[in-house]
CSV table of C-alpha atoms in Angstrom, one decimal:
chain,number,residue,atom,x,y,z
A,1,UNK,CA,-1.6,1.5,-1.9
A,2,UNK,CA,-4.6,-0.6,-1.4
A,3,UNK,CA,-4.0,-4.2,-0.1
A,4,UNK,CA,-6.7,-6.7,-0.7
A,5,UNK,CA,-7.6,-9.6,1.4
A,6,UNK,CA,-6.2,-13.0,0.3
A,7,UNK,CA,-8.1,-14.6,-2.6
A,8,UNK,CA,-7.8,-17.8,-4.5
A,9,UNK,CA,-5.7,-17.8,-7.6
A,10,UNK,CA,-8.7,-18.4,-9.8
A,11,UNK,CA,-10.6,-15.4,-8.4
A,12,UNK,CA,-7.6,-13.1,-8.8
A,13,UNK,CA,-7.0,-14.1,-12.4
A,14,UNK,CA,-10.7,-13.6,-13.2
A,15,UNK,CA,-10.5,-10.1,-11.7
A,16,UNK,CA,-7.5,-9.4,-14.0
A,17,UNK,CA,-9.3,-10.8,-17.0
A,18,UNK,CA,-12.3,-8.7,-16.3
A,19,UNK,CA,-10.1,-5.6,-15.7
A,20,UNK,CA,-11.4,-5.2,-12.2
A,21,UNK,CA,-7.8,-5.0,-11.0
A,22,UNK,CA,-5.3,-2.5,-12.3
A,23,UNK,CA,-2.9,-3.5,-15.1
A,24,UNK,CA,-0.1,-4.1,-15.5
A,25,UNK,CA,-0.3,-7.0,-13.2
A,26,UNK,CA,3.0,-8.2,-11.7
A,27,UNK,CA,3.3,-11.7,-10.2
A,28,UNK,CA,6.1,-12.3,-7.8
A,29,UNK,CA,7.7,-15.6,-8.6
A,30,UNK,CA,10.8,-17.6,-7.6
A,31,UNK,CA,13.8,-17.0,-9.8
A,32,UNK,CA,13.7,-20.6,-10.9
A,33,UNK,CA,10.0,-20.5,-12.0
A,34,UNK,CA,10.9,-20.2,-15.7
A,35,UNK,CA,12.6,-18.3,-18.4
A,36,UNK,CA,9.8,-15.6,-18.4
A,37,UNK,CA,10.8,-14.4,-14.9
A,38,UNK,CA,12.8,-11.2,-14.8
A,39,UNK,CA,14.4,-9.3,-11.9
A,40,UNK,CA,12.2,-6.5,-10.6
A,41,UNK,CA,15.2,-4.2,-11.5
A,42,UNK,CA,14.9,-5.2,-15.1
A,43,UNK,CA,11.4,-3.8,-15.5
A,44,UNK,CA,11.5,-1.1,-18.2
A,45,UNK,CA,9.3,1.8,-19.1
A,46,UNK,CA,7.7,4.6,-17.2
A,47,UNK,CA,6.1,3.8,-13.9
A,48,UNK,CA,2.5,3.0,-14.3
A,49,UNK,CA,-0.1,5.1,-12.6
A,50,UNK,CA,-1.6,1.9,-11.1
A,51,UNK,CA,-0.5,-1.7,-11.1
A,52,UNK,CA,-1.5,-5.0,-9.4
A,53,UNK,CA,1.0,-7.0,-7.5
A,54,UNK,CA,0.3,-10.7,-6.9
A,55,UNK,CA,2.0,-12.3,-3.9
A,56,UNK,CA,1.9,-16.1,-3.7
A,57,UNK,CA,1.1,-18.4,-0.8
A,58,UNK,CA,3.6,-19.9,1.6
A,59,UNK,CA,5.4,-22.6,-0.4
A,60,UNK,CA,5.1,-20.7,-3.6
A,61,UNK,CA,3.0,-20.9,-6.8
A,62,UNK,CA,2.3,-24.2,-8.5
A,63,UNK,CA,3.7,-24.8,-12.0
A,64,UNK,CA,0.1,-24.6,-13.3
A,65,UNK,CA,-0.4,-21.2,-11.6
A,66,UNK,CA,2.8,-19.9,-13.1
A,67,UNK,CA,1.8,-21.0,-16.6
A,68,UNK,CA,-1.7,-19.4,-16.2
A,69,UNK,CA,-0.2,-16.2,-14.7
A,70,UNK,CA,2.3,-15.8,-17.5
A,71,UNK,CA,-0.6,-15.2,-19.9
A,72,UNK,CA,-1.9,-12.3,-17.8
A,73,UNK,CA,1.0,-11.0,-15.7
A,74,UNK,CA,4.6,-10.0,-15.9
A,75,UNK,CA,6.6,-12.5,-13.9
A,76,UNK,CA,9.1,-10.8,-11.7
A,77,UNK,CA,11.4,-11.8,-8.9
A,78,UNK,CA,13.0,-10.0,-6.0
A,79,UNK,CA,15.9,-12.5,-6.0
A,80,UNK,CA,16.6,-15.8,-4.3
A,81,UNK,CA,15.9,-14.9,-0.7
A,82,UNK,CA,12.9,-16.5,0.9
A,83,UNK,CA,10.6,-14.0,2.6
A,84,UNK,CA,7.4,-15.0,4.4
A,85,UNK,CA,4.4,-14.1,2.4
A,86,UNK,CA,2.9,-12.0,5.2
A,87,UNK,CA,5.9,-9.7,5.0
A,88,UNK,CA,6.3,-9.8,1.2
A,89,UNK,CA,3.7,-7.2,0.5
A,90,UNK,CA,5.6,-4.5,2.3
A,91,UNK,CA,9.0,-5.7,0.9
A,92,UNK,CA,7.6,-5.8,-2.7
A,93,UNK,CA,5.8,-2.4,-2.5
A,94,UNK,CA,9.0,-0.8,-1.1
A,95,UNK,CA,11.1,-2.3,-3.9
A,96,UNK,CA,8.6,-1.1,-6.5
A,97,UNK,CA,8.6,2.4,-5.0
A,98,UNK,CA,12.4,2.4,-5.1
A,99,UNK,CA,12.4,1.1,-8.7
A,100,UNK,CA,9.8,3.7,-9.8
A,101,UNK,CA,11.5,6.5,-7.7
A,102,UNK,CA,8.4,7.0,-5.6
A,103,UNK,CA,10.3,8.5,-2.6
């Protein structure tokens, strides 16, 4: 999958709004980020042909970013473990491939 260079939250949400990034958009969030956060394993439906996966900065998303993202993205978590953001892309894509049976 294509991995884009880091961008500001505002740029990424604009790209989602303008449909310049594939949808559905999934935002990785801490489990305690709110009631809208579900486990990646709870995603339902057929695997999409394309999707966008947003991985946050070191230290996590701000409450304002979580609120704004919840209007555009499905908030998902990989659980309570803390994983460095530079490794998270590989971990998250691997988890999605396993979930969507992309072996």
